[in-house]
Amino acid sequence: MADVPEFPQCRIVPMRLLGADTTRRLLDRLATVHGVRRILLNGQNLPSTVPYGPSRGLANVHPQRKKIRVLGTEFDLRVQVGSLVLEVEDKSIIDEVRSLCEDFFTDFSCYVQEGRFMKTRPSLTDYARYGPLPDPAVIGLSDPNRKEDPVFLTEPTGCRGDL
Amino acid sequence: MARKPQFGPGTSVVAENRRRQMDPSRRLSVIRNVTEEDIVLLLGHRAPGSAYPIAHPPLAEQQEPDCPMRRLVSPTEGAKAGDRVRYIQFADSMFNAPCQPYQRTYVEMYRFRGIDPGTLSGRQIVECRERDLEKYSKELIETDLFDPARSGLRGATVHGHSLRLSEDGMMFDALQRCILDRDGIVKYVKDQVGVPLDRHVSVGKPMDEDWLKQKSTIFHSLVGTPLRNDPEYIEYLQRIHSLRTKYGFLPREG
């Protein structure tokens, strides 16, 4: 298998779970940072129907589960975001992200960790889903069992950010 | 020699709160008012105002066997009427919720009659006869055992007790059974199993951080009282751990 270039990664962990509006505002700012290649949203699933109990199957009306629009692209937010994993072009971008977060989170704190938080090489499951030559842009971004593809954002300047 | 129950070890505020809640001779302070109709709505077992469905005829109408135990133990109101057995279940945040699953079970066993509690790490369910349940539920919700933001009525899909809080300070709930309204009051919009209610049920304002820290019954090293600050509690836990470990080897006397 050809070598896949590896880029630095960081993880933003706020002290509170983020609502949909806060997530949208944060993504609006992160997605316009030059050098942010990919963003992965992690959080608690908000099911569309009640999954267990006597009311199983009933529609689950949840105010945090809704469509949000980032850089002109609308997509469904299905989780209450607990952390964001970013893949960036180089390490200097992480400092930029850190200062952005310090400005953004005023009501509660957050920390930005450096490390490796999403996989960069295809696994067996990726092979089963995408075949022998998967697009490196989707590896580690989405659950291979999911039907939907990642969301691709186009910045006004022309660089591409993936959510 | 008459013995006075100690209810639990410890010198910290958490230990004292645990003892205060468990001791049936000490009254729990009522800090909010929820009507009986609202309790029925939250539980979702019957429509408010409807008759209690029965599982068996009232005890007065049936022939009971001559049993010394039955002469000794008087039935609860629900058992007398032959009510169904129904439940209430709570999830309590680890961020200083005033009560916690194990603690709830201790409290209920000391204070209530005719109950069957089930205790898990993040939730606690208690089953009993329906009209007893409504009475006990009212006490569990109106007193300082409950905080609208950190405790939740969750019959199913309980996940959230160990998670970070939401931005507004509420415990995560995948079904969003209650909301923090603009007036600062927590209102239930769904019953405990997630069925939308015809009208909102108000359960009062969330308590502030200082109150929660003073009333909490969970040790928490980051946001509350660390267990390490209570050496008496640690000594007790180590003693229990040591004894049960040694007993695992079935030691023989002599």
Tab-separated table of C-alpha atoms in Angstrom:
chain	number	residue	atom	x	y	z
A	1	MET	CA	0.000	0.000	0.000
A	2	ALA	CA	1.288	3.450	-0.923
A	3	ASP	CA	2.414	5.643	1.951
A	4	VAL	CA	-0.259	8.066	3.059
A	5	PRO	CA	1.090	11.481	4.113
A	6	GLU	CA	0.360	12.064	7.771
A	7	PHE	CA	-0.664	15.459	9.063
A	8	PRO	CA	-0.713	16.771	12.635
A	9	GLN	CA	-3.948	16.384	14.549
A	10	CYS	CA	-5.453	18.092	17.561
A	11	ARG	CA	-8.591	17.657	19.624
A	12	ILE	CA	-10.757	20.404	21.084
A	13	VAL	CA	-12.462	19.310	24.304
A	14	PRO	CA	-14.848	21.851	25.835
A	15	MET	CA	-15.898	21.449	29.468
A	16	ARG	CA	-19.563	21.324	28.440
A	17	LEU	CA	-21.392	19.492	25.668
A	18	LEU	CA	-22.082	21.967	22.875
A	19	GLY	CA	-25.505	22.861	21.568
A	20	ALA	CA	-26.258	23.022	17.859
A	21	ASP	CA	-25.963	26.807	17.614
A	22	THR	CA	-22.632	26.920	19.427
A	23	THR	CA	-21.342	24.093	17.243
A	24	ARG	CA	-22.347	26.009	14.141
A	25	ARG	CA	-20.640	29.195	15.323
A	26	LEU	CA	-17.481	27.302	16.248
A	27	LEU	CA	-17.390	25.452	12.928
A	28	ASP	CA	-17.929	28.704	11.062
A	29	ARG	CA	-14.740	29.988	12.615
A	30	LEU	CA	-12.689	26.789	12.446
A	31	ALA	CA	-13.560	26.073	8.843
A	32	THR	CA	-12.160	29.408	7.728
A	33	VAL	CA	-8.770	28.841	9.392
A	34	HIS	CA	-6.276	28.257	6.609
A	35	GLY	CA	-4.604	24.903	7.014
A	36	VAL	CA	-7.470	23.020	8.650
A	37	ARG	CA	-7.867	20.001	6.385
A	38	ARG	CA	-10.540	17.909	8.106
A	39	ILE	CA	-12.818	18.214	11.133
A	40	LEU	CA	-14.443	15.273	12.904
A	41	LEU	CA	-17.328	15.909	15.295
A	42	ASN	CA	-17.618	13.506	18.205
A	43	GLY	CA	-20.481	13.441	20.665
A	44	GLN	CA	-23.487	11.741	22.079
A	45	ASN	CA	-25.941	10.371	19.565
A	46	LEU	CA	-29.359	12.019	19.420
A	47	PRO	CA	-31.634	9.319	18.021
A	48	SER	CA	-34.417	10.252	15.622
A	49	THR	CA	-36.793	7.845	17.355
A	50	VAL	CA	-37.020	6.673	20.949
A	51	PRO	CA	-34.698	3.630	21.006
A	52	TYR	CA	-35.854	1.781	24.144
A	53	GLY	CA	-38.805	1.392	26.467
A	54	PRO	CA	-42.568	1.474	26.121
A	55	SER	CA	-42.462	4.414	23.685
A	56	ARG	CA	-39.897	2.786	21.412
A	57	GLY	CA	-40.264	3.966	17.814
A	58	LEU	CA	-41.934	7.254	18.731
A	59	ALA	CA	-40.450	10.327	17.044
A	60	ASN	CA	-37.836	11.924	19.283
A	61	VAL	CA	-38.218	15.688	19.104
A	62	HIS	CA	-34.869	17.115	20.210
A	63	PRO	CA	-33.935	20.779	19.804
A	64	GLN	CA	-30.234	19.981	19.385
A	65	ARG	CA	-30.820	17.619	16.496
A	66	LYS	CA	-31.204	19.846	13.471
A	67	LYS	CA	-29.728	21.077	10.253
A	68	ILE	CA	-26.919	23.571	10.543
A	69	ARG	CA	-25.313	25.664	7.834
A	70	VAL	CA	-21.552	26.130	7.740
A	71	LEU	CA	-19.886	28.105	4.932
A	72	GLY	CA	-23.061	27.862	2.891
A	73	THR	CA	-23.327	24.076	3.182
A	74	GLU	CA	-26.238	22.663	5.121
A	75	PHE	CA	-26.014	19.311	6.859
A	76	ASP	CA	-27.710	17.327	9.631
A	77	LEU	CA	-26.211	17.523	13.098
A	78	ARG	CA	-27.113	14.254	14.804
A	79	VAL	CA	-24.946	14.459	17.897
A	80	GLN	CA	-24.533	16.728	20.868
A	81	VAL	CA	-20.915	17.623	20.243
A	82	GLY	CA	-18.456	16.759	23.004
A	83	SER	CA	-15.165	17.088	21.136
A	84	LEU	CA	-13.819	18.084	17.737
A	85	VAL	CA	-10.839	16.395	16.104
A	86	LEU	CA	-8.945	18.491	13.578
A	87	GLU	CA	-6.371	17.462	11.015
A	88	VAL	CA	-4.187	20.403	10.056
A	89	GLU	CA	-1.465	21.129	7.521
A	90	ASP	CA	1.268	21.826	10.099
A	91	LYS	CA	1.756	22.306	13.810
A	92	SER	CA	1.613	26.104	13.694
A	93	ILE	CA	-2.086	25.818	12.827
A	94	ILE	CA	-2.711	24.108	16.187
A	95	ASP	CA	-1.553	27.239	18.013
A	96	GLU	CA	-3.928	29.255	15.874
A	97	VAL	CA	-6.775	26.873	16.764
A	98	ARG	CA	-5.833	27.110	20.436
A	99	SER	CA	-6.011	30.901	20.474
A	100	LEU	CA	-9.293	30.788	18.529
A	101	CYS	CA	-10.757	28.475	21.175
A	102	GLU	CA	-9.553	30.707	24.011
A	103	ASP	CA	-11.425	33.606	22.418
A	104	PHE	CA	-14.483	31.533	21.595
A	105	PHE	CA	-15.155	29.736	24.892
A	106	THR	CA	-15.915	32.458	27.401
A	107	ASP	CA	-18.613	30.853	29.597
A	108	PHE	CA	-16.628	27.677	30.227
A	109	SER	CA	-13.125	26.476	29.481
A	110	CYS	CA	-11.810	24.051	26.926
A	111	TYR	CA	-8.493	22.391	26.250
A	112	VAL	CA	-6.760	21.601	22.986
A	113	GLN	CA	-4.728	18.398	22.876
A	114	GLU	CA	-2.116	17.408	20.313
A	115	GLY	CA	-1.858	13.788	19.306
A	116	ARG	CA	-3.351	11.246	16.952
A	117	PHE	CA	-7.107	10.996	17.332
A	118	MET	CA	-8.379	9.729	13.978
A	119	LYS	CA	-6.961	6.957	11.893
A	120	THR	CA	-4.995	7.875	8.801
A	121	ARG	CA	-4.560	4.429	7.291
A	122	PRO	CA	-7.451	2.323	6.020
A	123	SER	CA	-8.528	-0.564	8.220
A	124	LEU	CA	-10.088	-3.864	7.208
A	125	THR	CA	-13.543	-2.315	7.563
A	126	ASP	CA	-12.517	0.525	5.253
A	127	TYR	CA	-11.293	-2.056	2.757
A	128	ALA	CA	-14.682	-3.772	2.881
A	129	ARG	CA	-16.489	-0.459	2.427
A	130	TYR	CA	-14.261	1.473	0.020
A	131	GLY	CA	-12.177	-1.212	-1.713
A	132	PRO	CA	-8.393	-1.389	-2.171
A	133	LEU	CA	-7.860	2.276	-3.113
A	134	PRO	CA	-9.955	4.409	-0.770
A	135	ASP	CA	-10.002	8.195	-0.886
A	136	PRO	CA	-7.592	9.264	1.912
A	137	ALA	CA	-9.927	12.210	2.611
A	138	VAL	CA	-12.621	9.934	4.061
A	139	ILE	CA	-10.418	7.571	6.105
A	140	GLY	CA	-10.976	8.180	9.799
A	141	LEU	CA	-13.682	10.747	9.197
A	142	SER	CA	-16.796	8.679	9.204
A	143	ASP	CA	-18.052	5.413	10.551
A	144	PRO	CA	-17.707	2.877	7.705
A	145	ASN	CA	-21.091	1.450	8.670
A	146	ARG	CA	-22.809	4.765	7.966
A	147	LYS	CA	-24.549	5.244	4.659
A	148	GLU	CA	-23.793	8.967	4.320
A	149	ASP	CA	-20.567	10.449	3.038
A	150	PRO	CA	-18.644	13.204	4.831
A	151	VAL	CA	-19.661	16.796	4.152
A	152	PHE	CA	-17.320	18.781	1.935
A	153	LEU	CA	-17.111	22.504	2.516
A	154	THR	CA	-15.822	24.944	-0.013
A	155	GLU	CA	-14.219	28.011	1.435
A	156	PRO	CA	-14.571	31.303	-0.457
A	157	THR	CA	-10.782	31.364	-0.931
A	158	GLY	CA	-10.913	28.036	-2.677
A	159	CYS	CA	-9.260	25.714	-0.132
A	160	ARG	CA	-11.242	22.683	0.915
A	161	GLY	CA	-12.337	21.751	4.396
A	162	ASP	CA	-14.118	18.524	5.180
A	163	LEU	CA	-16.543	17.987	8.022
B	1	MET	CA	-28.035	-2.649	75.047
B	2	ALA	CA	-29.912	-0.262	72.797
B	3	ARG	CA	-27.894	0.616	69.749
B	4	LYS	CA	-28.163	3.839	67.808
B	5	PRO	CA	-27.848	3.377	64.061
B	6	GLN	CA	-24.919	5.244	62.530
B	7	PHE	CA	-26.125	4.994	58.907
B	8	GLY	CA	-22.607	5.418	57.566
B	9	PRO	CA	-19.031	6.457	58.304
B	10	GLY	CA	-17.204	9.649	57.453
B	11	THR	CA	-16.543	13.168	58.615
B	12	SER	CA	-16.984	15.033	55.304
B	13	VAL	CA	-20.049	16.977	54.205
B	14	VAL	CA	-20.844	14.186	51.730
B	15	ALA	CA	-20.879	11.608	54.515
B	16	GLU	CA	-23.065	13.841	56.667
B	17	ASN	CA	-25.493	14.358	53.772
B	18	ARG	CA	-25.716	10.620	53.251
B	19	ARG	CA	-26.559	10.090	56.924
B	20	ARG	CA	-29.050	12.964	56.926
B	21	GLN	CA	-30.919	11.537	53.950
B	22	MET	CA	-30.953	7.998	55.300
B	23	ASP	CA	-32.042	8.784	58.831
B	24	PRO	CA	-35.861	8.475	58.877
B	25	SER	CA	-36.073	10.532	62.061
B	26	ARG	CA	-34.820	13.607	60.197
B	27	ARG	CA	-37.259	15.310	57.877
B	28	LEU	CA	-36.195	16.028	54.305
B	29	SER	CA	-36.657	19.704	53.466
B	30	VAL	CA	-39.306	20.432	50.863
B	31	ILE	CA	-37.928	22.971	48.399
B	32	ARG	CA	-40.406	22.886	45.532
B	33	ASN	CA	-44.059	22.168	44.983
B	34	VAL	CA	-45.274	19.764	42.312
B	35	THR	CA	-48.976	18.921	42.228
B	36	GLU	CA	-50.236	15.347	42.386
B	37	GLU	CA	-51.652	15.701	38.888
B	38	ASP	CA	-48.213	16.727	37.621
B	39	ILE	CA	-46.639	13.708	39.289
B	40	VAL	CA	-49.147	11.438	37.535
B	41	LEU	CA	-48.298	13.118	34.225
B	42	LEU	CA	-44.559	12.675	34.765
B	43	LEU	CA	-44.912	9.014	35.683
B	44	GLY	CA	-47.096	8.294	32.658
B	45	HIS	CA	-48.711	5.173	34.105
B	46	ARG	CA	-52.324	6.412	34.078
B	47	ALA	CA	-54.273	9.466	32.945
B	48	PRO	CA	-54.718	12.104	35.678
B	49	GLY	CA	-58.077	11.719	37.379
B	50	SER	CA	-58.663	8.174	36.126
B	51	ALA	CA	-59.270	5.310	38.539
B	52	TYR	CA	-56.363	3.144	39.645
B	53	PRO	CA	-56.380	-0.073	37.614
B	54	ILE	CA	-56.171	-3.061	39.930
B	55	ALA	CA	-54.118	-6.229	39.809
B	56	HIS	CA	-56.315	-8.100	42.310
B	57	PRO	CA	-59.469	-7.390	44.328
B	58	PRO	CA	-59.026	-5.206	47.431
B	59	LEU	CA	-57.809	-7.171	50.446
B	60	ALA	CA	-61.031	-6.414	52.345
B	61	GLU	CA	-63.028	-8.247	49.673
B	62	GLN	CA	-60.986	-11.415	49.563
B	63	GLN	CA	-60.449	-14.212	52.019
B	64	GLU	CA	-56.954	-14.014	53.409
B	65	PRO	CA	-55.319	-17.117	54.914
B	66	ASP	CA	-54.679	-17.108	58.619
B	67	CYS	CA	-51.041	-16.113	58.634
B	68	PRO	CA	-49.015	-14.677	61.549
B	69	MET	CA	-46.945	-12.587	59.159
B	70	ARG	CA	-50.041	-10.898	57.758
B	71	ARG	CA	-51.185	-10.100	61.281
B	72	LEU	CA	-47.782	-8.610	62.005
B	73	VAL	CA	-47.346	-6.491	58.849
B	74	SER	CA	-50.068	-4.064	57.891
B	75	PRO	CA	-50.510	-3.608	54.147
B	76	THR	CA	-49.776	-0.267	52.456
B	77	GLU	CA	-52.660	1.723	50.975
B	78	GLY	CA	-51.803	0.485	47.485
B	79	ALA	CA	-51.640	-3.131	48.579
B	80	LYS	CA	-54.966	-2.799	50.438
B	81	ALA	CA	-56.632	-1.501	47.276
B	82	GLY	CA	-55.002	-4.098	45.014
B	83	ASP	CA	-53.122	-1.582	42.837
B	84	ARG	CA	-50.787	-2.562	40.033
B	85	VAL	CA	-47.045	-2.428	40.650
B	86	ARG	CA	-45.509	0.536	38.797
B	87	TYR	CA	-42.144	2.284	38.825
B	88	ILE	CA	-40.209	5.519	38.883
B	89	GLN	CA	-36.612	5.690	37.745
B	90	PHE	CA	-33.999	8.392	38.288
B	91	ALA	CA	-30.653	9.158	36.712
B	92	ASP	CA	-28.329	11.350	38.768
B	93	SER	CA	-25.396	13.294	37.403
B	94	MET	CA	-21.997	12.669	38.930
B	95	PHE	CA	-21.562	16.453	38.939
B	96	ASN	CA	-22.840	16.873	42.493
B	97	ALA	CA	-26.407	15.633	42.103
B	98	PRO	CA	-28.044	15.636	45.559
B	99	CYS	CA	-28.708	11.901	45.492
B	100	GLN	CA	-27.044	8.948	43.798
B	101	PRO	CA	-28.350	5.493	42.834
B	102	TYR	CA	-26.970	3.504	45.794
B	103	GLN	CA	-27.836	6.312	48.152
B	104	ARG	CA	-31.384	6.441	46.769
B	105	THR	CA	-31.883	2.791	47.542
B	106	TYR	CA	-30.620	3.206	51.107
B	107	VAL	CA	-32.838	6.278	51.591
B	108	GLU	CA	-35.927	4.547	50.238
B	109	MET	CA	-35.370	1.378	52.237
B	110	TYR	CA	-35.131	3.414	55.442
B	111	ARG	CA	-38.040	5.741	54.692
B	112	PHE	CA	-40.614	3.907	52.559
B	113	ARG	CA	-42.583	0.678	52.904
B	114	GLY	CA	-43.545	-1.941	50.350
B	115	ILE	CA	-40.903	-1.047	47.762
B	116	ASP	CA	-38.612	-2.993	45.467
B	117	PRO	CA	-35.641	-0.862	44.425
B	118	GLY	CA	-33.228	-1.781	41.657
B	119	THR	CA	-29.820	-0.138	41.733
B	120	LEU	CA	-27.424	0.325	38.834
B	121	SER	CA	-24.384	2.517	38.366
B	122	GLY	CA	-26.170	5.345	36.621
B	123	ARG	CA	-29.827	4.860	37.383
B	124	GLN	CA	-32.056	3.649	40.142
B	125	ILE	CA	-35.547	2.273	39.760
B	126	VAL	CA	-38.070	1.696	42.511
B	127	GLU	CA	-41.205	-0.364	42.076
B	128	CYS	CA	-44.232	-0.406	44.327
B	129	ARG	CA	-48.036	-0.222	44.308
B	130	GLU	CA	-49.298	2.653	42.169
B	131	ARG	CA	-50.823	4.930	44.785
B	132	ASP	CA	-47.859	4.376	47.103
B	133	LEU	CA	-45.592	5.190	44.178
B	134	GLU	CA	-47.289	8.522	43.568
B	135	LYS	CA	-46.906	9.455	47.222
B	136	TYR	CA	-43.243	8.443	47.310
B	137	SER	CA	-42.515	10.103	43.946
B	138	LYS	CA	-43.885	13.377	45.251
B	139	GLU	CA	-41.496	13.191	48.177
B	140	LEU	CA	-38.577	12.220	45.965
B	141	ILE	CA	-39.158	15.171	43.625
B	142	GLU	CA	-40.214	17.901	46.029
B	143	THR	CA	-37.446	17.493	48.578
B	144	ASP	CA	-33.721	18.159	48.497
B	145	LEU	CA	-33.131	14.669	47.104
B	146	PHE	CA	-33.812	16.166	43.679
B	147	ASP	CA	-32.296	18.889	41.554
B	148	PRO	CA	-34.092	19.771	38.317
B	149	ALA	CA	-30.842	20.070	36.328
B	150	ARG	CA	-28.690	17.286	37.789
B	151	SER	CA	-31.364	14.661	38.510
B	152	GLY	CA	-33.667	13.301	35.870
B	153	LEU	CA	-36.787	11.178	35.697
B	154	ARG	CA	-35.861	8.609	33.107
B	155	GLY	CA	-37.873	5.453	32.652
B	156	ALA	CA	-35.803	4.439	29.618
B	157	THR	CA	-32.808	5.809	27.658
B	158	VAL	CA	-31.097	6.992	30.815
B	159	HIS	CA	-27.597	7.709	29.477
B	160	GLY	CA	-26.088	10.926	30.810
B	161	HIS	CA	-25.101	10.554	34.468
B	162	SER	CA	-21.365	10.301	33.763
B	163	LEU	CA	-21.183	12.827	30.924
B	164	ARG	CA	-20.184	16.449	30.946
B	165	LEU	CA	-23.139	18.755	31.419
B	166	SER	CA	-24.757	20.608	28.533
B	167	GLU	CA	-23.979	24.264	27.980
B	168	ASP	CA	-26.973	25.337	30.057
B	169	GLY	CA	-25.915	23.154	33.002
B	170	MET	CA	-28.470	20.407	32.360
B	171	MET	CA	-27.533	16.730	32.399
B	172	PHE	CA	-27.400	15.243	28.888
B	173	ASP	CA	-30.604	13.507	27.868
B	174	ALA	CA	-30.907	11.908	24.435
B	175	LEU	CA	-34.686	12.288	24.659
B	176	GLN	CA	-34.646	15.852	26.087
B	177	ARG	CA	-37.464	15.110	28.525
B	178	CYS	CA	-36.971	18.420	30.301
B	179	ILE	CA	-35.836	21.811	29.137
B	180	LEU	CA	-34.418	24.837	30.889
B	181	ASP	CA	-36.932	27.457	29.821
B	182	ARG	CA	-36.195	31.136	29.256
B	183	ASP	CA	-37.653	32.008	32.647
B	184	GLY	CA	-34.958	29.838	34.271
B	185	ILE	CA	-37.407	27.101	35.301
B	186	VAL	CA	-36.952	23.486	34.307
B	187	LYS	CA	-40.024	22.096	32.594
B	188	TYR	CA	-40.737	18.532	31.633
B	189	VAL	CA	-42.063	18.291	28.080
B	190	LYS	CA	-42.139	14.487	28.000
B	191	ASP	CA	-43.013	11.877	30.586
B	192	GLN	CA	-40.379	9.549	32.022
B	193	VAL	CA	-40.394	7.233	29.000
B	194	GLY	CA	-40.321	9.992	26.362
B	195	VAL	CA	-43.982	10.409	25.433
B	196	PRO	CA	-44.712	14.133	24.815
B	197	LEU	CA	-46.957	15.705	27.467
B	198	ASP	CA	-50.053	17.751	26.653
B	199	ARG	CA	-48.717	20.525	28.843
B	200	HIS	CA	-45.379	21.351	30.386
B	201	VAL	CA	-44.743	20.276	33.975
B	202	SER	CA	-42.643	22.711	35.945
B	203	VAL	CA	-40.228	21.303	38.539
B	204	GLY	CA	-38.590	24.552	39.625
B	205	LYS	CA	-35.288	26.303	39.163
B	206	PRO	CA	-31.973	24.440	39.131
B	207	MET	CA	-30.075	24.865	42.376
B	208	ASP	CA	-26.818	26.820	42.309
B	209	GLU	CA	-23.342	25.279	42.442
B	210	ASP	CA	-22.720	26.131	46.098
B	211	TRP	CA	-25.978	24.522	47.210
B	212	LEU	CA	-25.241	21.431	45.158
B	213	LYS	CA	-21.750	21.125	46.605
B	214	GLN	CA	-23.121	21.420	50.131
B	215	LYS	CA	-25.945	18.901	49.542
B	216	SER	CA	-24.123	16.425	47.308
B	217	THR	CA	-23.874	12.757	48.270
B	218	ILE	CA	-21.134	11.856	45.803
B	219	PHE	CA	-17.415	12.325	46.221
B	220	HIS	CA	-15.872	14.120	43.237
B	221	SER	CA	-12.256	15.224	43.169
B	222	LEU	CA	-12.749	17.899	40.496
B	223	VAL	CA	-16.034	19.640	41.245
B	224	GLY	CA	-16.880	18.565	44.775
B	225	THR	CA	-15.503	16.924	47.896
B	226	PRO	CA	-12.652	14.457	47.201
B	227	LEU	CA	-12.854	11.079	48.928
B	228	ARG	CA	-9.228	11.546	50.039
B	229	ASN	CA	-10.377	14.375	52.291
B	230	ASP	CA	-12.349	11.899	54.385
B	231	PRO	CA	-9.870	9.477	56.030
B	232	GLU	CA	-12.581	7.863	58.163
B	233	TYR	CA	-14.500	6.878	55.029
B	234	ILE	CA	-11.337	5.508	53.425
B	235	GLU	CA	-10.569	3.473	56.536
B	236	TYR	CA	-14.079	1.991	56.440
B	237	LEU	CA	-13.822	1.153	52.735
B	238	GLN	CA	-10.397	-0.438	53.208
B	239	ARG	CA	-11.713	-2.513	56.099
B	240	ILE	CA	-14.640	-3.804	54.022
B	241	HIS	CA	-12.333	-4.481	51.086
B	242	SER	CA	-9.848	-6.324	53.281
B	243	LEU	CA	-12.469	-8.452	55.041
B	244	ARG	CA	-14.283	-9.522	51.899
B	245	THR	CA	-11.009	-10.311	50.146
B	246	LYS	CA	-9.813	-12.448	53.046
B	247	TYR	CA	-13.156	-14.193	53.234
B	248	GLY	CA	-12.738	-15.089	49.563
B	249	PHE	CA	-10.025	-17.512	50.723
B	250	LEU	CA	-12.423	-19.096	53.273
B	251	PRO	CA	-10.117	-18.720	56.285
B	252	ARG	CA	-10.493	-21.398	58.968
B	253	GLU	CA	-10.557	-20.552	62.610
B	254	GLY	CA	-7.930	-22.233	64.790
